[in-house]
Amino acid sequence: MSVSLDSVREWDQKDPLANFKQHFALPEGILYLDGNSLGAQPRAAKQAVDDTLDQWRDELIKGWNQGWFDAPERLGNLLAPILGAKKGEVSVTDNITLNIFKLLGYVLGQDTGGRRTVLSEGGNFPTDGYIAQGYCRVSGSEHRFLPEGGDLAEHLEGVAVVVLSQVNYRTGKLRDMAATTQLVHDHGAEVIWDLAHSAGALPIDLNGSGVRYAVGCTYKYLNGGPGAPAFLYVHGNCQGGGWQPLSGWHGHAAPFAFEADYTPASDISRFRTGTHSALTYAALEASLVMWNEVDMQALRAKSLAMSDLFRECLADIFTAHGIEDITPIANQRGSQVSLVDTQNGYAIVQALIARNVIGDYREPGLMRFGFTPLYLSFEDVWQAAQHFREVIESGEYRSPKFHVRGAVT
Amino acid sequence: MSVSLDSVREWDQKDPLANFKQHFALPEGILYLDGNSLGAQPRAAKQAVDDTLDQWRDELIKGWNQGWFDAPERLGNLLAPILGAKKGEVSVTDNITLNIFKLLGYVLGQDTGGRRTVLSEGGNFPTDGYIAQGYCRVSGSEHRFLPEGGDLAEHLEGVAVVVLSQVNYRTGKLRDMAATTQLVHDHGAEVIWDLAHSAGALPIDLNGSGVRYAVGCTYKYLNGGPGAPAFLYVHGNCQGGGWQPLSGWHGHAAPFAFEADYTPASDISRFRTGTHSALTYAALEASLVMWNEVDMQALRAKSLAMSDLFRECLADIFTAHGIEDITPIANQRGSQVSLVDTQNGYAIVQALIARNVIGDYREPGLMRFGFTPLYLSFEDVWQAAQHFREVIESGEYRSPKFHVRGAVT
């Protein structure tokens, strides 16, 4: 390949993040390039979950006063610095779908100058549009799509709120969050950012970007475990609003007063709904404690270097075999490489999986490879590229077994 | 006491459910009468959670195709026989608050003959009213309370949906589910039953009672673990309706087709929202497998015998000390004893907790003691009553330390 194994081993020796790999429980012999879908397991997660199981067994109901009840805000505060947010601005709760619904209701429940339209992004991860449609049906608001690749400024007329992803889940394209937020605000609208593919993938500065509302995910780059709870961010200046519509007892101003009528809490805890799982918060908390040690600028540098290394190793293969590299340029890139081969993309990913090189596939024709600087080395990336080369050059992806479609997540 | 220790030991020897106690990991020296709030831990839960942690570590993203993704329906089918429901009628998903919102939207999204009023129950667990209020605010429907103790038939005019608890969380009062459902339907309204305090506490026959919609909880009597996911039931004949408003990608007819527009799944999976935690489902599944071995008629008989034993042992104490026993008669009782002492109730519960006898307290003045037939013996109940007697007779509840109010769950 165009980069030698010796040289990438040198990079690994100089890598300031190399020490983090030992904090992960990684299976032997796997090259895992799907941390953009489900992150690997921090070693500390098992102990944290076991401790919580013991707490349930021994402390029973008292556990709720020993850290379980306060977990959404405590974990939110652990997450805040990773997002460029302040203490009290982040809650870890429910899932992204539900958190978007809450924020839509919270924003549209305030004065929007008569605007009732919700815009969501075509080509975005579809749940953002699905829940916007659900919100609009129940509330009598109007939903529209921003066409994929369309100019946002041209679609904001009459729009109250737009839901945008900072990093597109397919292409890995990174939006300029500060400039886009300013543009939306200048048009008299509000924006809810979805950070599913950016939180833990690159430095984020919500406060510095003028962002008022955001949601995101903790089970991808943040290694919270399968189905770990999502997060929700509301800027401190925007917490004086009214209800969010999923008004459950945990979001009440006095949840244990058991009052008949709902009164929202005055702080970020108003975005809670009902009882949350202590076990899944325990695993996530163990990961977030580790993440608080990460230099996010070093993470970004390594992420870009890894994705460029992978592409550089394979540039000749892409050209020779008609594989389109749609990975954005560095300052517009998340932490994934995106390749398109509508004919063989699925089979190539399956052939790589058979070699224990895990990427994923999304219709139509998209191969995604995620780069997670905490538990991948440059040598891992080089070896993965070598497997990719061999899969193509040997023609093993042509085997019929790799063309059979199964359940894909 | 009026019942001898020898006689309750004899009852234990004849108890057909006695064998279940060994399936629970119970802390030494605790008499736990709060299983109505958080159930004890089945021994199988730890292994199940550890296995899922290993699966996350070793299988990574593949875990979603190895049982994680299908968990809401698989666990729903495990739960169905315990509720008198059929396969495909129950989903284990999200929490009760959210599930009530979904069902309100699902029912009100259908033809209600122009009715838009949601009735919820005064004196019910408050989250049912809070979320009904949230739903009504966002949808423009009207919310009213059924006054506590009010005659339901007199409050159904113009009502589209009423949310009722089968067992009241304070008093333990059991409603006649079949008769009440018939009454509501006869008045042209629909009823959503909340089974939080009845699922796993007594035999339930949703199909036989003509019930179309219900929600409930798995972390109380069903031992799913702190914050385990809730369930939602929709009768098979009522699954032809439209959207539920919390329309996320997991409820889509084709979640992995990533289509732009939402199309609800045609079956119970339409009530999913987004990604759920594999860890918490694992703990609950271990418990539900055990629950499928339980004879629910034997459970009911033991539950009533235990609550009567506790009250009989203490009847003279209640009379002498002005403690009001508001526990309903047997055929109107859930699985708890409810006692009122507005002056000393809080302190009595605290003094009992200091003796490792765990009940709980709810303002104003309510002491609750839950009876869980799978892991309590008659001797446990007798010993708990003996402690109660000693706390009262010794006057130790008068100690100032037991009157200091702290966080109560």
PDB file of C-alpha atoms in Angstrom, chain A residues 178-340:
ATOM      1  CA  ALA A 178     -22.392  28.297  14.429  1.00  0.00           C
ATOM      2  CA  ALA A 179     -23.058  29.767  10.985  1.00  0.00           C
ATOM      3  CA  THR A 180     -26.174  27.670  10.431  1.00  0.00           C
ATOM      4  CA  THR A 181     -27.583  28.530  13.850  1.00  0.00           C
ATOM      5  CA  GLN A 182     -27.022  32.217  13.133  1.00  0.00           C
ATOM      6  CA  LEU A 183     -28.716  31.861   9.740  1.00  0.00           C
ATOM      7  CA  VAL A 184     -31.783  30.178  11.256  1.00  0.00           C
ATOM      8  CA  HIS A 185     -32.061  32.728  14.056  1.00  0.00           C
ATOM      9  CA  ASP A 186     -31.675  35.565  11.549  1.00  0.00           C
ATOM     10  CA  HIS A 187     -34.699  34.176   9.729  1.00  0.00           C
ATOM     11  CA  GLY A 188     -36.748  34.260  12.939  1.00  0.00           C
ATOM     12  CA  ALA A 189     -36.763  30.496  13.359  1.00  0.00           C
ATOM     13  CA  GLU A 190     -35.312  28.102  15.910  1.00  0.00           C
ATOM     14  CA  VAL A 191     -33.063  25.088  15.325  1.00  0.00           C
ATOM     15  CA  ILE A 192     -32.858  21.798  17.212  1.00  0.00           C
ATOM     16  CA  TRP A 193     -29.525  20.144  16.515  1.00  0.00           C
ATOM     17  CA  ASP A 194     -29.213  16.359  16.395  1.00  0.00           C
ATOM     18  CA  LEU A 195     -25.699  15.421  17.532  1.00  0.00           C
ATOM     19  CA  ALA A 196     -26.097  11.643  17.146  1.00  0.00           C
ATOM     20  CA  HIS A 197     -23.116  11.385  14.801  1.00  0.00           C
ATOM     21  CA  SER A 198     -20.997  14.156  16.285  1.00  0.00           C
ATOM     22  CA  ALA A 199     -21.088  13.789  20.084  1.00  0.00           C
ATOM     23  CA  GLY A 200     -17.834  12.052  20.989  1.00  0.00           C
ATOM     24  CA  ALA A 201     -16.711  12.185  17.352  1.00  0.00           C
ATOM     25  CA  LEU A 202     -15.315  15.726  17.376  1.00  0.00           C
ATOM     26  CA  PRO A 203     -15.111  18.831  19.600  1.00  0.00           C
ATOM     27  CA  ILE A 204     -18.504  20.506  19.963  1.00  0.00           C
ATOM     28  CA  ASP A 205     -19.087  23.997  21.293  1.00  0.00           C
ATOM     29  CA  LEU A 206     -22.825  24.409  21.804  1.00  0.00           C
ATOM     30  CA  ASN A 207     -22.544  27.575  23.892  1.00  0.00           C
ATOM     31  CA  GLY A 208     -19.961  29.113  21.595  1.00  0.00           C
ATOM     32  CA  SER A 209     -22.054  28.305  18.544  1.00  0.00           C
ATOM     33  CA  GLY A 210     -25.111  30.101  19.881  1.00  0.00           C
ATOM     34  CA  VAL A 211     -27.098  26.858  20.035  1.00  0.00           C
ATOM     35  CA  ARG A 212     -30.205  26.868  22.208  1.00  0.00           C
ATOM     36  CA  TYR A 213     -31.541  23.331  21.703  1.00  0.00           C
ATOM     37  CA  ALA A 214     -29.919  20.002  20.889  1.00  0.00           C
ATOM     38  CA  VAL A 215     -30.345  16.268  21.313  1.00  0.00           C
ATOM     39  CA  GLY A 216     -27.956  13.400  20.815  1.00  0.00           C
ATOM     40  CA  CYS A 217     -27.010   9.853  21.403  1.00  0.00           C
ATOM     41  CA  THR A 218     -24.618   8.153  23.807  1.00  0.00           C
ATOM     42  CA  TYR A 219     -24.366   4.627  22.418  1.00  0.00           C
ATOM     43  CA  LYS A 220     -22.310   5.471  19.337  1.00  0.00           C
ATOM     44  CA  TYR A 221     -19.096   7.425  19.813  1.00  0.00           C
ATOM     45  CA  LEU A 222     -19.716   7.840  23.558  1.00  0.00           C
ATOM     46  CA  ASN A 223     -19.696   4.088  24.311  1.00  0.00           C
ATOM     47  CA  GLY A 224     -22.709   4.061  26.640  1.00  0.00           C
ATOM     48  CA  GLY A 225     -23.846   0.589  25.616  1.00  0.00           C
ATOM     49  CA  PRO A 226     -26.648  -0.744  23.391  1.00  0.00           C
ATOM     50  CA  GLY A 227     -29.670   1.517  23.760  1.00  0.00           C
ATOM     51  CA  ALA A 228     -28.049   3.771  26.372  1.00  0.00           C
ATOM     52  CA  PRO A 229     -30.179   6.854  27.080  1.00  0.00           C
ATOM     53  CA  ALA A 230     -30.012   9.903  24.849  1.00  0.00           C
ATOM     54  CA  PHE A 231     -29.288  13.475  25.905  1.00  0.00           C
ATOM     55  CA  LEU A 232     -31.048  16.776  25.557  1.00  0.00           C
ATOM     56  CA  TYR A 233     -29.507  20.244  25.822  1.00  0.00           C
ATOM     57  CA  VAL A 234     -31.273  23.531  26.500  1.00  0.00           C
ATOM     58  CA  HIS A 235     -29.203  26.709  26.839  1.00  0.00           C
ATOM     59  CA  GLY A 236     -29.415  28.219  30.320  1.00  0.00           C
ATOM     60  CA  ASN A 237     -31.066  31.359  28.933  1.00  0.00           C
ATOM     61  CA  CYS A 238     -33.877  29.297  27.404  1.00  0.00           C
ATOM     62  CA  GLN A 239     -34.952  27.361  30.472  1.00  0.00           C
ATOM     63  CA  GLY A 240     -37.668  29.842  31.441  1.00  0.00           C
ATOM     64  CA  GLY A 241     -40.172  28.435  28.953  1.00  0.00           C
ATOM     65  CA  GLY A 242     -43.284  26.511  29.779  1.00  0.00           C
ATOM     66  CA  TRP A 243     -44.225  22.875  29.500  1.00  0.00           C
ATOM     67  CA  GLN A 244     -42.719  20.220  27.375  1.00  0.00           C
ATOM     68  CA  PRO A 245     -45.617  18.010  26.276  1.00  0.00           C
ATOM     69  CA  LEU A 246     -44.349  14.654  27.623  1.00  0.00           C
ATOM     70  CA  SER A 247     -45.103  15.854  31.133  1.00  0.00           C
ATOM     71  CA  GLY A 248     -44.495  12.950  33.474  1.00  0.00           C
ATOM     72  CA  TRP A 249     -43.956  12.888  37.211  1.00  0.00           C
ATOM     73  CA  HIS A 250     -40.132  12.930  37.078  1.00  0.00           C
ATOM     74  CA  GLY A 251     -40.289  16.319  35.330  1.00  0.00           C
ATOM     75  CA  HIS A 252     -42.611  17.813  37.943  1.00  0.00           C
ATOM     76  CA  ALA A 253     -41.378  20.646  40.153  1.00  0.00           C
ATOM     77  CA  ALA A 254     -42.078  18.435  43.202  1.00  0.00           C
ATOM     78  CA  PRO A 255     -42.217  14.823  42.018  1.00  0.00           C
ATOM     79  CA  PHE A 256     -42.739  13.379  45.488  1.00  0.00           C
ATOM     80  CA  ALA A 257     -45.448  15.787  46.563  1.00  0.00           C
ATOM     81  CA  PHE A 258     -47.867  13.797  44.384  1.00  0.00           C
ATOM     82  CA  GLU A 259     -49.870  16.886  43.486  1.00  0.00           C
ATOM     83  CA  ALA A 260     -52.830  16.441  41.172  1.00  0.00           C
ATOM     84  CA  ASP A 261     -51.796  19.048  38.593  1.00  0.00           C
ATOM     85  CA  TYR A 262     -48.580  19.165  36.625  1.00  0.00           C
ATOM     86  CA  THR A 263     -46.154  21.994  37.328  1.00  0.00           C
ATOM     87  CA  PRO A 264     -42.922  21.727  35.345  1.00  0.00           C
ATOM     88  CA  ALA A 265     -39.612  21.841  37.179  1.00  0.00           C
ATOM     89  CA  SER A 266     -37.858  25.150  36.604  1.00  0.00           C
ATOM     90  CA  ASP A 267     -34.585  23.544  35.532  1.00  0.00           C
ATOM     91  CA  ILE A 268     -33.398  20.949  33.024  1.00  0.00           C
ATOM     92  CA  SER A 269     -35.148  18.176  34.966  1.00  0.00           C
ATOM     93  CA  ARG A 270     -38.454  19.317  33.421  1.00  0.00           C
ATOM     94  CA  PHE A 271     -37.413  17.308  30.363  1.00  0.00           C
ATOM     95  CA  ARG A 272     -37.640  14.008  32.237  1.00  0.00           C
ATOM     96  CA  THR A 273     -40.727  11.858  31.770  1.00  0.00           C
ATOM     97  CA  GLY A 274     -40.939   8.786  34.012  1.00  0.00           C
ATOM     98  CA  THR A 275     -38.731   6.261  35.758  1.00  0.00           C
ATOM     99  CA  HIS A 276     -35.421   5.442  34.057  1.00  0.00           C
ATOM    100  CA  SER A 277     -33.272   2.317  34.187  1.00  0.00           C
ATOM    101  CA  ALA A 278     -30.520   2.421  36.793  1.00  0.00           C
ATOM    102  CA  LEU A 279     -28.545  -0.327  35.023  1.00  0.00           C
ATOM    103  CA  THR A 280     -28.146   1.451  31.709  1.00  0.00           C
ATOM    104  CA  TYR A 281     -27.207   4.745  33.383  1.00  0.00           C
ATOM    105  CA  ALA A 282     -24.487   2.929  35.326  1.00  0.00           C
ATOM    106  CA  ALA A 283     -22.793   1.679  32.150  1.00  0.00           C
ATOM    107  CA  LEU A 284     -22.975   5.093  30.539  1.00  0.00           C
ATOM    108  CA  GLU A 285     -21.655   6.903  33.598  1.00  0.00           C
ATOM    109  CA  ALA A 286     -18.564   4.690  33.635  1.00  0.00           C
ATOM    110  CA  SER A 287     -17.894   5.704  30.049  1.00  0.00           C
ATOM    111  CA  LEU A 288     -18.509   9.421  30.605  1.00  0.00           C
ATOM    112  CA  VAL A 289     -16.036   9.469  33.504  1.00  0.00           C
ATOM    113  CA  MET A 290     -13.429   8.136  31.076  1.00  0.00           C
ATOM    114  CA  TRP A 291     -14.470  10.633  28.394  1.00  0.00           C
ATOM    115  CA  ASN A 292     -13.814  13.507  30.770  1.00  0.00           C
ATOM    116  CA  GLU A 293     -10.098  12.669  30.454  1.00  0.00           C
ATOM    117  CA  VAL A 294     -10.083  12.970  26.672  1.00  0.00           C
ATOM    118  CA  ASP A 295      -8.393  15.891  24.890  1.00  0.00           C
ATOM    119  CA  MET A 296     -11.007  16.572  22.224  1.00  0.00           C
ATOM    120  CA  GLN A 297      -8.579  18.450  19.956  1.00  0.00           C
ATOM    121  CA  ALA A 298      -6.245  15.450  19.958  1.00  0.00           C
ATOM    122  CA  LEU A 299      -9.260  13.238  19.284  1.00  0.00           C
ATOM    123  CA  ARG A 300     -10.209  15.320  16.260  1.00  0.00           C
ATOM    124  CA  ALA A 301      -6.687  15.295  14.875  1.00  0.00           C
ATOM    125  CA  LYS A 302      -6.425  11.520  15.191  1.00  0.00           C
ATOM    126  CA  SER A 303      -9.902  10.982  13.741  1.00  0.00           C
ATOM    127  CA  LEU A 304      -9.049  12.941  10.599  1.00  0.00           C
ATOM    128  CA  ALA A 305      -5.645  11.306  10.305  1.00  0.00           C
ATOM    129  CA  MET A 306      -7.237   7.846  10.542  1.00  0.00           C
ATOM    130  CA  SER A 307      -9.928   8.491   7.965  1.00  0.00           C
ATOM    131  CA  ASP A 308      -7.348   9.987   5.609  1.00  0.00           C
ATOM    132  CA  LEU A 309      -5.001   7.045   6.161  1.00  0.00           C
ATOM    133  CA  PHE A 310      -7.758   4.580   5.232  1.00  0.00           C
ATOM    134  CA  ARG A 311      -8.611   6.498   2.067  1.00  0.00           C
ATOM    135  CA  GLU A 312      -5.004   7.018   1.068  1.00  0.00           C
ATOM    136  CA  CYS A 313      -4.231   3.317   1.435  1.00  0.00           C
ATOM    137  CA  LEU A 314      -7.141   2.488  -0.879  1.00  0.00           C
ATOM    138  CA  ALA A 315      -7.268   5.363  -3.363  1.00  0.00           C
ATOM    139  CA  ASP A 316      -5.968   3.208  -6.223  1.00  0.00           C
ATOM    140  CA  ILE A 317      -8.499   0.469  -5.446  1.00  0.00           C
ATOM    141  CA  PHE A 318     -11.382   2.934  -5.433  1.00  0.00           C
ATOM    142  CA  THR A 319     -10.327   4.265  -8.825  1.00  0.00           C
ATOM    143  CA  ALA A 320      -9.736   0.888 -10.411  1.00  0.00           C
ATOM    144  CA  HIS A 321     -13.001  -0.621  -9.201  1.00  0.00           C
ATOM    145  CA  GLY A 322     -15.420   2.271  -9.584  1.00  0.00           C
ATOM    146  CA  ILE A 323     -15.960   2.781  -5.865  1.00  0.00           C
ATOM    147  CA  GLU A 324     -16.964   6.379  -5.214  1.00  0.00           C
ATOM    148  CA  ASP A 325     -15.382   7.994  -2.159  1.00  0.00           C
ATOM    149  CA  ILE A 326     -17.968  10.555  -1.004  1.00  0.00           C
ATOM    150  CA  THR A 327     -16.160  11.300   2.271  1.00  0.00           C
ATOM    151  CA  PRO A 328     -16.222  15.078   2.767  1.00  0.00           C
ATOM    152  CA  ILE A 329     -13.038  17.150   3.006  1.00  0.00           C
ATOM    153  CA  ALA A 330     -11.480  17.381   6.460  1.00  0.00           C
ATOM    154  CA  ASN A 331     -13.200  20.488   7.817  1.00  0.00           C
ATOM    155  CA  GLN A 332     -16.590  19.206   6.636  1.00  0.00           C
ATOM    156  CA  ARG A 333     -16.153  15.653   7.878  1.00  0.00           C
ATOM    157  CA  GLY A 334     -17.491  13.784  10.895  1.00  0.00           C
ATOM    158  CA  SER A 335     -15.548  10.687  11.880  1.00  0.00           C
ATOM    159  CA  GLN A 336     -16.489   8.260   9.141  1.00  0.00           C
ATOM    160  CA  VAL A 337     -15.482   7.307   5.634  1.00  0.00           C
ATOM    161  CA  SER A 338     -18.374   6.906   3.204  1.00  0.00           C
ATOM    162  CA  LEU A 339     -18.001   4.907   0.015  1.00  0.00           C
ATOM    163  CA  VAL A 340     -20.596   4.179  -2.633  1.00  0.00           C
TER     164      VAL A 340
END
